[in-house]
Each structure stands twice: as C-alpha cells, then as structure tokens.
Short mmCIF file of C-alpha atoms in Angstrom, two decimals:
data_model
loop_
_atom_site.label_atom_id
_atom_site.label_comp_id
_atom_site.label_asym_id
_atom_site.label_seq_id
_atom_site.Cartn_x
_atom_site.Cartn_y
_atom_site.Cartn_z
CA MET A 1 -3.27 -20.30 -10.78
CA THR A 2 -1.05 -20.91 -7.79
CA LYS A 3 -1.37 -20.61 -4.04
CA LEU A 4 0.61 -18.34 -1.73
CA ALA A 5 1.30 -19.41 1.85
CA VAL A 6 0.88 -16.57 4.33
CA SER A 7 2.29 -16.78 7.86
CA THR A 8 0.88 -15.00 10.93
CA PRO A 9 1.60 -15.30 14.66
CA ASP A 10 -1.70 -17.21 14.94
CA GLY A 11 -1.04 -19.71 12.16
CA ASN A 12 -0.82 -19.97 8.39
CA PHE A 13 -3.36 -19.60 5.60
CA GLU A 14 -3.43 -19.63 1.81
CA ALA A 15 -4.15 -17.06 -0.87
CA TYR A 16 -5.24 -17.63 -4.46
CA VAL A 17 -2.74 -16.16 -6.93
CA ALA A 18 -3.23 -15.24 -10.59
CA MET A 19 -0.09 -14.22 -12.47
CA PRO A 20 0.14 -11.71 -15.33
CA ALA A 21 1.75 -12.44 -18.67
CA LYS A 22 4.57 -9.97 -18.04
CA LEU A 23 6.87 -9.47 -15.06
CA PRO A 24 7.94 -7.56 -13.04
CA ALA A 25 4.53 -6.30 -12.00
CA PRO A 26 2.73 -4.65 -9.09
CA VAL A 27 0.56 -6.72 -6.74
CA VAL A 28 -3.18 -6.21 -6.27
CA VAL A 29 -4.61 -7.89 -3.17
CA VAL A 30 -8.27 -8.76 -3.82
CA ILE A 31 -10.38 -8.86 -0.67
CA GLN A 32 -13.36 -11.21 -0.49
CA GLU A 33 -16.99 -10.55 0.31
CA ILE A 34 -18.78 -12.77 2.86
CA PHE A 35 -18.81 -15.85 0.60
CA GLY A 36 -15.15 -16.80 0.87
CA VAL A 37 -12.67 -17.04 -1.98
CA ASN A 38 -15.33 -18.20 -4.42
CA ALA A 39 -15.58 -18.23 -8.21
CA VAL A 40 -16.54 -14.53 -8.28
CA MET A 41 -13.46 -13.50 -6.31
CA ARG A 42 -11.16 -15.80 -8.28
CA GLY A 43 -12.61 -14.31 -11.47
CA ILE A 44 -11.87 -10.78 -10.24
CA ALA A 45 -8.30 -11.84 -9.44
CA ASP A 46 -7.96 -13.39 -12.89
CA ASP A 47 -9.18 -10.13 -14.45
CA TYR A 48 -6.55 -8.14 -12.56
CA ALA A 49 -3.89 -10.57 -13.77
CA LYS A 50 -5.06 -9.92 -17.34
CA GLN A 51 -4.61 -6.20 -16.63
CA GLY A 52 -0.97 -6.86 -15.77
CA TYR A 53 -1.02 -7.31 -11.99
CA ILE A 54 0.00 -10.16 -9.72
CA ALA A 55 -3.44 -10.73 -8.16
CA VAL A 56 -3.61 -12.28 -4.70
CA CYS A 57 -6.90 -13.21 -2.97
CA PRO A 58 -6.35 -14.28 0.66
CA ASP A 59 -8.60 -16.70 2.55
CA LEU A 60 -9.53 -14.26 5.32
CA PHE A 61 -12.10 -16.61 6.88
CA TRP A 62 -9.39 -19.19 7.64
CA ARG A 63 -9.74 -18.71 11.39
CA ILE A 64 -13.42 -19.69 11.14
CA GLU A 65 -13.01 -22.43 8.52
CA PRO A 66 -10.28 -22.65 5.87
CA GLY A 67 -11.33 -22.84 2.23
CA ILE A 68 -14.86 -21.41 2.43
CA ASP A 69 -16.25 -21.21 -1.12
CA ILE A 70 -20.00 -20.54 -1.42
CA THR A 71 -22.23 -18.45 -3.71
CA ASP A 72 -24.91 -15.79 -3.27
CA GLN A 73 -27.47 -17.89 -5.15
CA THR A 74 -29.36 -19.73 -2.38
CA GLU A 75 -30.99 -18.75 0.90
CA GLU A 76 -29.02 -21.43 2.74
CA GLU A 77 -25.72 -20.00 1.49
CA TRP A 78 -26.76 -16.49 2.52
CA LYS A 79 -27.44 -17.81 6.03
CA GLN A 80 -23.99 -19.41 6.06
CA ALA A 81 -22.40 -16.21 4.78
CA PHE A 82 -23.99 -14.02 7.45
CA GLY A 83 -22.88 -16.52 10.07
CA TYR A 84 -19.29 -16.23 8.85
CA TYR A 85 -19.63 -12.44 8.80
CA GLN A 86 -20.81 -12.36 12.41
CA ALA A 87 -17.97 -14.66 13.51
CA PHE A 88 -15.31 -12.67 11.63
CA ASP A 89 -12.80 -10.55 13.56
CA VAL A 90 -12.30 -7.38 11.51
CA ASP A 91 -9.11 -6.30 13.27
CA LYS A 92 -7.52 -9.71 12.75
CA GLY A 93 -8.65 -9.58 9.13
CA VAL A 94 -6.73 -6.34 8.57
CA GLU A 95 -3.66 -7.90 10.20
CA ASP A 96 -4.03 -10.83 7.80
CA ILE A 97 -4.18 -8.43 4.86
CA ALA A 98 -0.95 -6.81 6.05
CA ALA A 99 0.62 -10.27 6.28
CA THR A 100 -0.65 -11.07 2.76
CA MET A 101 0.89 -7.87 1.43
CA LYS A 102 4.22 -8.75 3.00
CA ALA A 103 4.14 -12.28 1.54
CA ALA A 104 3.01 -11.01 -1.86
CA ARG A 105 5.90 -8.56 -2.08
CA GLY A 106 8.13 -11.63 -1.88
CA ILE A 107 6.60 -13.30 -4.95
CA GLU A 108 9.18 -13.62 -7.71
CA GLY A 109 8.49 -10.85 -10.20
CA ALA A 110 6.70 -8.53 -7.77
CA ASN A 111 8.01 -4.98 -8.13
CA GLY A 112 7.32 -3.91 -4.53
CA LYS A 113 4.15 -1.90 -5.10
CA VAL A 114 0.89 -3.23 -3.65
CA GLY A 115 -2.69 -2.14 -4.16
CA VAL A 116 -5.76 -3.44 -2.32
CA VAL A 117 -9.29 -3.77 -3.72
CA GLY A 118 -12.30 -5.11 -1.83
CA PHE A 119 -16.06 -5.47 -2.05
CA CYS A 120 -18.77 -5.49 0.63
CA LEU A 121 -16.99 -6.72 3.79
CA GLY A 122 -13.85 -6.47 1.67
CA GLY A 123 -14.65 -2.81 1.01
CA LEU A 124 -14.58 -2.11 4.75
CA LEU A 125 -11.34 -4.10 5.08
CA THR A 126 -9.85 -2.15 2.17
CA PHE A 127 -10.64 1.16 3.87
CA LEU A 128 -9.06 -0.12 7.10
CA SER A 129 -6.06 -1.32 5.11
CA ALA A 130 -5.71 2.26 3.85
CA THR A 131 -5.62 3.50 7.44
CA ARG A 132 -3.53 0.70 9.00
CA THR A 133 -1.17 -0.83 6.41
CA ASP A 134 1.70 0.24 4.15
CA GLY A 135 0.03 -0.38 0.78
CA ASP A 136 0.35 2.03 -2.13
CA ALA A 137 -3.26 2.41 -3.35
CA PHE A 138 -6.69 1.25 -2.16
CA ALA A 139 -10.05 0.75 -3.92
CA ALA A 140 -13.10 0.12 -1.71
CA TYR A 141 -16.46 -0.91 -3.12
CA TYR A 142 -19.53 -0.32 -0.89
CA GLY A 143 -17.84 -1.18 2.39
CA GLY A 144 -20.54 -2.03 4.92
CA GLY A 145 -19.83 -0.42 8.29
CA MET A 146 -17.21 2.00 6.93
CA ASN A 147 -19.08 4.86 8.59
CA ASN A 148 -18.17 3.42 12.00
CA TYR A 149 -14.46 3.86 11.30
CA MET A 150 -14.29 7.38 9.90
CA ASN A 151 -12.31 8.46 12.97
CA GLU A 152 -9.38 6.69 11.25
CA ALA A 153 -9.58 8.80 8.07
CA ASP A 154 -6.69 11.01 9.19
CA ASN A 155 -4.44 7.93 9.03
CA ILE A 156 -4.85 7.61 5.24
CA LYS A 157 -1.39 8.21 3.76
CA LYS A 158 -1.80 6.79 0.23
CA PRO A 159 -4.52 7.23 -2.43
CA LEU A 160 -7.96 5.73 -1.83
CA ILE A 161 -10.92 5.44 -4.23
CA VAL A 162 -14.36 4.62 -2.79
CA HIS A 163 -17.45 3.48 -4.71
CA LEU A 164 -20.83 3.76 -2.94
CA ALA A 165 -24.26 2.62 -4.14
CA GLY A 166 -26.75 5.48 -3.80
CA ASN A 167 -29.56 3.25 -2.47
CA ASP A 168 -27.46 0.71 -0.56
CA GLU A 169 -29.61 -1.41 1.75
CA TYR A 170 -26.61 -2.00 4.04
CA ILE A 171 -25.18 1.55 3.95
CA PRO A 172 -28.18 3.86 4.47
CA ALA A 173 -28.19 7.58 3.68
CA GLU A 174 -27.19 8.60 7.22
CA ALA A 175 -24.17 6.28 7.10
CA GLN A 176 -23.23 7.59 3.66
CA ASP A 177 -23.43 11.16 4.98
CA VAL A 178 -20.85 10.27 7.65
CA ILE A 179 -18.55 8.83 4.95
CA LYS A 180 -19.04 11.84 2.67
CA GLU A 181 -18.30 14.22 5.54
CA ALA A 182 -15.02 12.46 6.37
CA LEU A 183 -13.80 11.59 2.87
CA GLY A 184 -15.48 14.07 0.51
CA ASP A 185 -12.73 16.68 0.82
CA HIS A 186 -9.91 14.37 1.88
CA PRO A 187 -6.86 15.20 -0.28
CA LEU A 188 -5.99 11.53 -0.92
CA THR A 189 -9.51 10.21 -1.43
CA GLU A 190 -11.67 9.98 -4.55
CA LEU A 191 -15.34 9.31 -3.72
CA HIS A 192 -17.94 8.18 -6.28
CA ILE A 193 -21.68 7.73 -5.66
CA TYR A 194 -23.80 5.64 -8.08
CA PRO A 195 -27.39 6.97 -7.84
CA GLY A 196 -30.16 4.39 -7.76
CA ARG A 197 -27.80 1.46 -7.31
CA ASP A 198 -28.07 -1.06 -4.46
CA HIS A 199 -25.39 -2.97 -2.56
CA ALA A 200 -23.06 -5.17 -4.62
CA PHE A 201 -24.00 -3.56 -7.94
CA ALA A 202 -20.62 -4.69 -9.30
CA ARG A 203 -21.00 -8.39 -8.39
CA LYS A 204 -21.49 -10.35 -11.60
CA GLY A 205 -24.49 -12.64 -11.30
CA GLY A 206 -25.74 -10.88 -8.17
CA ALA A 207 -29.32 -9.70 -7.64
CA HIS A 208 -28.32 -6.04 -7.83
CA TYR A 209 -25.72 -6.26 -10.60
CA ASP A 210 -25.77 -3.28 -12.94
CA GLU A 211 -23.47 -3.77 -15.90
CA ALA A 212 -23.16 -0.10 -16.87
CA ASP A 213 -22.29 1.23 -13.41
CA ALA A 214 -20.13 -1.82 -12.65
CA ASN A 215 -18.16 -1.10 -15.81
CA THR A 216 -17.86 2.57 -14.86
CA ALA A 217 -16.66 1.77 -11.35
CA ASN A 218 -14.20 -0.85 -12.59
CA ALA A 219 -12.84 1.51 -15.26
CA ARG A 220 -12.31 4.20 -12.63
CA THR A 221 -10.51 1.68 -10.43
CA ALA A 222 -8.35 0.48 -13.32
CA GLU A 223 -7.34 4.06 -14.12
CA PHE A 224 -6.70 4.72 -10.43
CA PHE A 225 -4.43 1.68 -10.05
CA GLU A 226 -2.59 2.47 -13.27
CA ALA A 227 -1.89 5.97 -11.98
CA ASN A 228 -0.72 4.82 -8.55
CA LEU A 229 0.85 1.38 -9.05
CA VAL A 230 2.31 1.23 -12.54
#
C-alpha cells in the first residue's frame, strides 16, 4: 500500500494505492461510498490489485475533512455519513476524479488506460465520470441520484456497465425507469438489474449484502474491465 498525492486548483489530497504483482498495468480508480476511504473501499482496491490493476481510491471528502474512515455498522456513523453526503459537492467530486485519473496515469508502471468503478455515491460519480472525463471504461453500482443526470447520457463516449438493485430503497422504481429509458438501448452501456436486491447488495458486511448477486455483479465487472482495459 502506498499513497498518491493528487493536485487540484483548490488544494491537494491523497489517494490509497494498491499495486499489482505485474507491471505495466491499467489503472482502476475506486470511488468511495459515503463512509470515506474505509476498510471496505481499501479491500475493494486490494482486490483489483490482485486482478492485475493499479488500484487507486481517492479521498473525495477531503474538502469536508481529510482522511474520513468510518463504517456502516452504527447509527452514529450513519448520521455522520449522511452529513458528509449532504455537504459533498458532486461537481467538485467529479473534477477530483479527473485529477486522480491524471495523477494515476503518471504512476510508474501505469500503461495509460484508466477505468473507474464506484458504489452508492461513488456509483453516481462513476456515471458522471463517464459523461465528463477521459477514462476508458466505467462500472457504476447502484448510483443514488443517477436518474437526475440522464440528460448527460449523450456525452458517454466509452463503455459503461451499470448495476441496479431491483428493490433499491434509494433508487425507487420511477427513478430506475428514467435510467432504463436513457441507458437501456445506449450503444455503449450495459445495464443489469438484480431483482429483489436492495441498495448496497455488493457491500461486504452490509445489511443488504447478497453474496450470490454480489459475485455475479463483480464477475460481470471483471469481465467488462478485462475487455476494455487489458
């Protein structure tokens, strides 16, 4: 594990980095949920490194408070997390992802290709990265609020895979219909719905974790990245 310094016009922040055994390699930028760069996110980055990617997980809450690292296991932490979410500037977050991608391409051993994967808030940010940045492939898991940005779908220029929970408490059926309408027939987008699942079904240790569908979604993402980054 190392840290990557990322520079922006507003200041600097750090990203967690997990390196693969073999270089050169593509980069996968792993975008956090609302709990900061915590053990779950570091574990996801470590898993991508084991798959052969340079995995980079930026501290996107740095403008609020650098180094946030909480869990989803207590009510107090959930209150904190929603407070961070409400204070978070989505547009600045996407700019920070673009800055992370630029910095990550400069890591020794990076081959120039960059994918982005994100969950929850990170799923929304991944979709917006697909519409606003120069990455090569994007994987969005249950991005809350994605439906509000479907007017940007025409800006998608590189492949995007989206995983939605069929019974998502934060992305109701009407919101999912908007996403399906915009992305269902999009030539660069692959959309998967997981019936009966709730939000964050792929978060290990979470209340709604479903091992079978998490494994299916992660296998689809792994295949997607291999096809578009390797």
